[in-house]
Short mmCIF file of C-alpha atoms in Angstrom, two decimals:
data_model
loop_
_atom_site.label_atom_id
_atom_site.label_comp_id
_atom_site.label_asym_id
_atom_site.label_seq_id
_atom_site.Cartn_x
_atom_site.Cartn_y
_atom_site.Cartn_z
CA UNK A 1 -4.87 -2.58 14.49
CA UNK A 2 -2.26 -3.56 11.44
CA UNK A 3 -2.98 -7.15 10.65
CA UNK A 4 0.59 -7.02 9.55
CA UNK A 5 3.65 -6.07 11.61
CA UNK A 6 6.59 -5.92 10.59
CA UNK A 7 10.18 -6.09 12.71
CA UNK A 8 12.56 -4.42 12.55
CA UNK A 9 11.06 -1.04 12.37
CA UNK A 10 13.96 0.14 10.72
CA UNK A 11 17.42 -1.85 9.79
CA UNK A 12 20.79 -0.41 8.65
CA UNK A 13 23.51 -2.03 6.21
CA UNK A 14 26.26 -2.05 4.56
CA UNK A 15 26.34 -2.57 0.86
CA UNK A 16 27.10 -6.17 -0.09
CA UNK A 17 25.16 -7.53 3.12
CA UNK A 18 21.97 -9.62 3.29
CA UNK A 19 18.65 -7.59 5.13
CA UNK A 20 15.85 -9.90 6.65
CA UNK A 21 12.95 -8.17 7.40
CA UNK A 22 10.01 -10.22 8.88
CA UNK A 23 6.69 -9.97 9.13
CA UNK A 24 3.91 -11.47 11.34
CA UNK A 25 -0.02 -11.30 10.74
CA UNK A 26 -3.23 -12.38 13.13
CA UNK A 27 -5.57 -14.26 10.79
CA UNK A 28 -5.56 -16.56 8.46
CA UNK A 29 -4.64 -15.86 4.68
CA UNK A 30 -4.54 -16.06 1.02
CA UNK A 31 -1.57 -14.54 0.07
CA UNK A 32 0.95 -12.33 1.54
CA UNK A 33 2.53 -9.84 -1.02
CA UNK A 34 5.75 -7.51 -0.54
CA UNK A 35 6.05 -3.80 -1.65
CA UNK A 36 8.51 -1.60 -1.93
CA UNK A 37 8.54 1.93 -1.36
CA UNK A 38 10.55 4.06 -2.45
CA UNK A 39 11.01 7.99 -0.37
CA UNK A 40 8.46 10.48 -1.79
CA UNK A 41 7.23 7.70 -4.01
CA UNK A 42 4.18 4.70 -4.49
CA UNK A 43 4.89 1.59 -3.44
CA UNK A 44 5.51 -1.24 -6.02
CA UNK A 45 5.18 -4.41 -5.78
CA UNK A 46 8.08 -7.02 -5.16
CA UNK A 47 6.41 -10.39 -4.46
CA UNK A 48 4.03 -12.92 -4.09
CA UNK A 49 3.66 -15.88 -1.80
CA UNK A 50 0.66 -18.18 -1.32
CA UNK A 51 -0.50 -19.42 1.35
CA UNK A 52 0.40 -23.16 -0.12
CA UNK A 53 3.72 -21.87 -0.97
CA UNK A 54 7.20 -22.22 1.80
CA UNK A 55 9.41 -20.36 0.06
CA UNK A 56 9.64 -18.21 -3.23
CA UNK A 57 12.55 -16.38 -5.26
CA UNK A 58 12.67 -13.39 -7.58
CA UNK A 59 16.28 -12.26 -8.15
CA UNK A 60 17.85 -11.51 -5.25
CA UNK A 61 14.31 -11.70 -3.45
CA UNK A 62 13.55 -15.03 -1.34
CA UNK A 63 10.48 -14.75 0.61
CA UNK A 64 9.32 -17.20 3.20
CA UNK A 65 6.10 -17.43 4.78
CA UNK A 66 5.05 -20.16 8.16
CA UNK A 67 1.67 -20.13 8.11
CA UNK A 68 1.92 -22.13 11.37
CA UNK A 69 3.48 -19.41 12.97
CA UNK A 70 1.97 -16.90 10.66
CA UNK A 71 4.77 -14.78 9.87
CA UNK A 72 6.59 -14.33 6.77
CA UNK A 73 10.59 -12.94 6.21
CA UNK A 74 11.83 -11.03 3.02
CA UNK A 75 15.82 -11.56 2.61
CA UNK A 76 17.45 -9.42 0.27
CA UNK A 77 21.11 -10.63 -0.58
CA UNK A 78 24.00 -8.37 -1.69
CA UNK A 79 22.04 -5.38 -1.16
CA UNK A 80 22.88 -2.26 -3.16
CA UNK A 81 22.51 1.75 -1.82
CA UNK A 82 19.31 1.37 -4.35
CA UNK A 83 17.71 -1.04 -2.24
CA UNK A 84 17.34 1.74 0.55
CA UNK A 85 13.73 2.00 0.92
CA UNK A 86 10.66 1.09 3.08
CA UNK A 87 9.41 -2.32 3.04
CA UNK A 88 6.02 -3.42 3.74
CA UNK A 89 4.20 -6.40 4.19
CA UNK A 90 0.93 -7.17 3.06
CA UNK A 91 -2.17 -9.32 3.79
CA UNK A 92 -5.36 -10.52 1.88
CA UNK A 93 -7.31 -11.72 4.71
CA UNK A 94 -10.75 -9.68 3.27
CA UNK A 95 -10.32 -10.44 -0.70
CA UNK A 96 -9.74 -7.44 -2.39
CA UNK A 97 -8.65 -5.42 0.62
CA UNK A 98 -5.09 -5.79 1.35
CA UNK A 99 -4.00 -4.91 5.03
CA UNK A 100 -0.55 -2.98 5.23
CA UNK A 101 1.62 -3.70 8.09
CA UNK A 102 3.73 -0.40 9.11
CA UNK A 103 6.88 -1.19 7.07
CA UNK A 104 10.69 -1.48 7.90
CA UNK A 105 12.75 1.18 6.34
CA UNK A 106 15.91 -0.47 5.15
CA UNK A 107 19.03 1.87 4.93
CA UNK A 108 21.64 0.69 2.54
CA UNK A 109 25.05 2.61 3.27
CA UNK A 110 27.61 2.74 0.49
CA UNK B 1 3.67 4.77 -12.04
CA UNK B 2 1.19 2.02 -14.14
CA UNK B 3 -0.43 4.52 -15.89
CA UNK B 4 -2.12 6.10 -12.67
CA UNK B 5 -1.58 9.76 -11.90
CA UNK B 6 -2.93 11.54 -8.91
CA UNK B 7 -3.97 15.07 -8.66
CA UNK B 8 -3.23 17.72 -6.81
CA UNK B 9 0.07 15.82 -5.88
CA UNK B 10 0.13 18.70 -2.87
CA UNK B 11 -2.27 20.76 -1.30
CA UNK B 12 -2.50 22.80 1.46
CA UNK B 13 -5.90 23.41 2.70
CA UNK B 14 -7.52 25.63 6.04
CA UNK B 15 -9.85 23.50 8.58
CA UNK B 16 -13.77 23.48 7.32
CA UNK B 17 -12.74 23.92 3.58
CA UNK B 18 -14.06 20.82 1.42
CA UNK B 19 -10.73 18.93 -0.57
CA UNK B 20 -11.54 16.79 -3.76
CA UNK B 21 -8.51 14.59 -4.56
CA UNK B 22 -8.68 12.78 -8.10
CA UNK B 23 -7.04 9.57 -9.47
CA UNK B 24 -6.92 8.52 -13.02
CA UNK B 25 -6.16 5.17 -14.24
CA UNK B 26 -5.39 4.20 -18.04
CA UNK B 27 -5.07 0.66 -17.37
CA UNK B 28 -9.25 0.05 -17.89
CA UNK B 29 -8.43 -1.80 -13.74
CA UNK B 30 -11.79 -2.66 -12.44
CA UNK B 31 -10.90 -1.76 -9.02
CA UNK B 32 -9.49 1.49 -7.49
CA UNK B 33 -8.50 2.37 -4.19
CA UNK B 34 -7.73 4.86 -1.36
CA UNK B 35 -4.88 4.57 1.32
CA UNK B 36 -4.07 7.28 3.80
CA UNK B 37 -0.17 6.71 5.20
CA UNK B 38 0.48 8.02 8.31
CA UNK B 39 4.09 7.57 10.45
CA UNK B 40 3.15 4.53 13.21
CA UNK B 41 -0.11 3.60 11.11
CA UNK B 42 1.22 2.96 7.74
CA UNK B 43 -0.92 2.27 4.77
CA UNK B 44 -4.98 2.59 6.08
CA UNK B 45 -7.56 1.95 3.33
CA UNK B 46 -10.31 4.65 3.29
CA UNK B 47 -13.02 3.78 0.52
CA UNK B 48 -12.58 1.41 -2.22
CA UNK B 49 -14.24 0.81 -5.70
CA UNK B 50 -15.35 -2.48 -7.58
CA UNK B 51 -16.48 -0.73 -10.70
CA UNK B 52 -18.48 1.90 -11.90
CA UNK B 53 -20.70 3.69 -9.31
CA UNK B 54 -19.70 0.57 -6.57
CA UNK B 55 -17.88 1.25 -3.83
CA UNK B 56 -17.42 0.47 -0.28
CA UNK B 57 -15.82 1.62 2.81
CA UNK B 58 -12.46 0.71 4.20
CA UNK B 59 -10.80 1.09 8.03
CA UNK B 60 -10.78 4.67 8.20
CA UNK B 61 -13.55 6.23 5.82
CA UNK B 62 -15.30 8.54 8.50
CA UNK B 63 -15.35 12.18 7.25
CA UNK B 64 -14.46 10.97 3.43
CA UNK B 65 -16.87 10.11 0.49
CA UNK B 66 -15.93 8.59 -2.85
CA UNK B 67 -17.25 9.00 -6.15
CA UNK B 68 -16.62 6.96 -9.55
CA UNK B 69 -18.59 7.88 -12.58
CA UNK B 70 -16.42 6.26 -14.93
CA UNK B 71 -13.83 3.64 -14.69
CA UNK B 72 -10.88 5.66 -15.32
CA UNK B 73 -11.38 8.37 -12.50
CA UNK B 74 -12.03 7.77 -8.29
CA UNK B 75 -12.42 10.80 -6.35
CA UNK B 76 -11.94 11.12 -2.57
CA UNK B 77 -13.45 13.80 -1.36
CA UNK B 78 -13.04 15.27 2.42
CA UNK B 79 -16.76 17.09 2.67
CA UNK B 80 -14.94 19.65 5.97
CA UNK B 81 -11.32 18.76 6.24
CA UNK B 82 -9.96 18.52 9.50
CA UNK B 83 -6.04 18.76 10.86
CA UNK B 84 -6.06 15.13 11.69
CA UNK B 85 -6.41 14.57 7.69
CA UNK B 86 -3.31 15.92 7.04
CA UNK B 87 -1.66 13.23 5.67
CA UNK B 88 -0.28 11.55 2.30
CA UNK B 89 -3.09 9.79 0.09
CA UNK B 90 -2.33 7.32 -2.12
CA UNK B 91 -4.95 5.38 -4.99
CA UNK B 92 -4.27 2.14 -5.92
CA UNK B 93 -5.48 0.19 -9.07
CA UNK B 94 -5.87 -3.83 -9.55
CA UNK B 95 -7.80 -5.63 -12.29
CA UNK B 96 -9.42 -8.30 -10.81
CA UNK B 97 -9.77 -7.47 -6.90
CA UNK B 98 -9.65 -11.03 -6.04
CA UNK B 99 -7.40 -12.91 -3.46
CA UNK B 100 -3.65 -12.55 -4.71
CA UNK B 101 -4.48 -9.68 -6.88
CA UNK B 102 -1.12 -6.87 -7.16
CA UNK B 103 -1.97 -3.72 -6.46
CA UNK B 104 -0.48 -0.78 -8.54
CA UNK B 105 0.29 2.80 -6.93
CA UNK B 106 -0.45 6.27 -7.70
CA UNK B 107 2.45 8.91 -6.61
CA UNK B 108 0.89 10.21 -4.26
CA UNK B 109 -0.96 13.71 -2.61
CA UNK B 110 1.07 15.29 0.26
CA UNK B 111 -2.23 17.20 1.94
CA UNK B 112 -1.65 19.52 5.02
CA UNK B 113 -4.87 21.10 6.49
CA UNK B 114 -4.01 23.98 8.68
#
């Protein structure tokens, strides 16, 4: 199984409103890093958080992460149409494997 | 794309027919990877690589092998390809492997076996 699950499976918008997408995981961690992918394309990476780190920013990017509850949320503010793309979560629990959770798909609607 | 291309970036293959996909790197990463991303599964790591002729098996390597002669190129290879390996295959690159590392995507091979 995923060690990283992500909710919603798939979230619709408007353009100019925030998205949350969260993520939850089953073991401890390093780091939890966010991709984006775009249709037909890679993903790329958006973001780093460590697992010292509460809270991180990149733009219009703010990652949290509650180790506690281990679970992490990506907000995106003011979204755009551009920002429509899948979203995934992922874990470093074994090193230099990363574990993918199964993405939300974000639709931004003009 | 980070200087990683992927080829064939589509390929449609019968049942029992042996598939070699190839990724090629120009970054000089020492590590390369291989996903498989299938709807409800997401991104599943088949085989990875830690340098030249090292490599090691991920989640879902049964009926692949990999190959990596030289650091720029990481072959997948599926030995009697099978419908349930229909799928799109991704390779990744990172430089150092380690905890926090980013990992950088190819674009991609859409691969149908029929």
């Amino acid at each position: 199984s995923q060690q990283g699950e992500e909710d919603p499976q798939a979230l619709s918008i408007q353009e100019g409103e925030n998205a949350t997408m969260n993520c939850s995981y089953k073991t401890s961690i390093n780091n939890l890093q966010w991709y984006r992918q775009n249709s037909g394309r890679g993903l790329v990476h958006l973001i780093l958080i460590r697992s010292n780190e509460r809270e991180k920013h990149s733009g219009r990017l703010r990652v949290t992460l509650d180790t506690s509850k281990k679970s992490s949320s990506l907000l995106i503010t003011a979204s755009r149409a551009a920002d429509t793309a899948s979203y995934f979560c992922a874990t470093d629990a074994s090193g230099s494997r990363l574990t993918f959770g199964e993405g939300t798909q974000l639709t931004v609607n003009p | 794309d980070a200087g990683i291309t992927q080829s064939p970036r589509h390929k449609v293959t019968e049942t029992g027919t042996p598939v070699t996909l190839r990724c090629h790197q120009t970054e000089n990463h020492r590590y390369m990877y291989w996903y498989r991303q299938d709807p409800g599964h997401g991104l599943r790591l088949i085989h990875y690589s830690y340098g030249v002729k090292d490599t090691d098996k991920g989640e879902v390597s049964d009926g692949y092998s990999v190959s990596r002669s030289k650091t720029e190129d990481f072959l997948l290879t599926l030995e009697s390809a099978t419908s349930s390996q229909t799928s799109v295959y991704f390779c990744a690159i990172s430089s150092s492997g380690g905890a926090g590392d980013t990992q950088y995507f190819g674009p991609g091979t859409r691969l149908t076996v029929l």
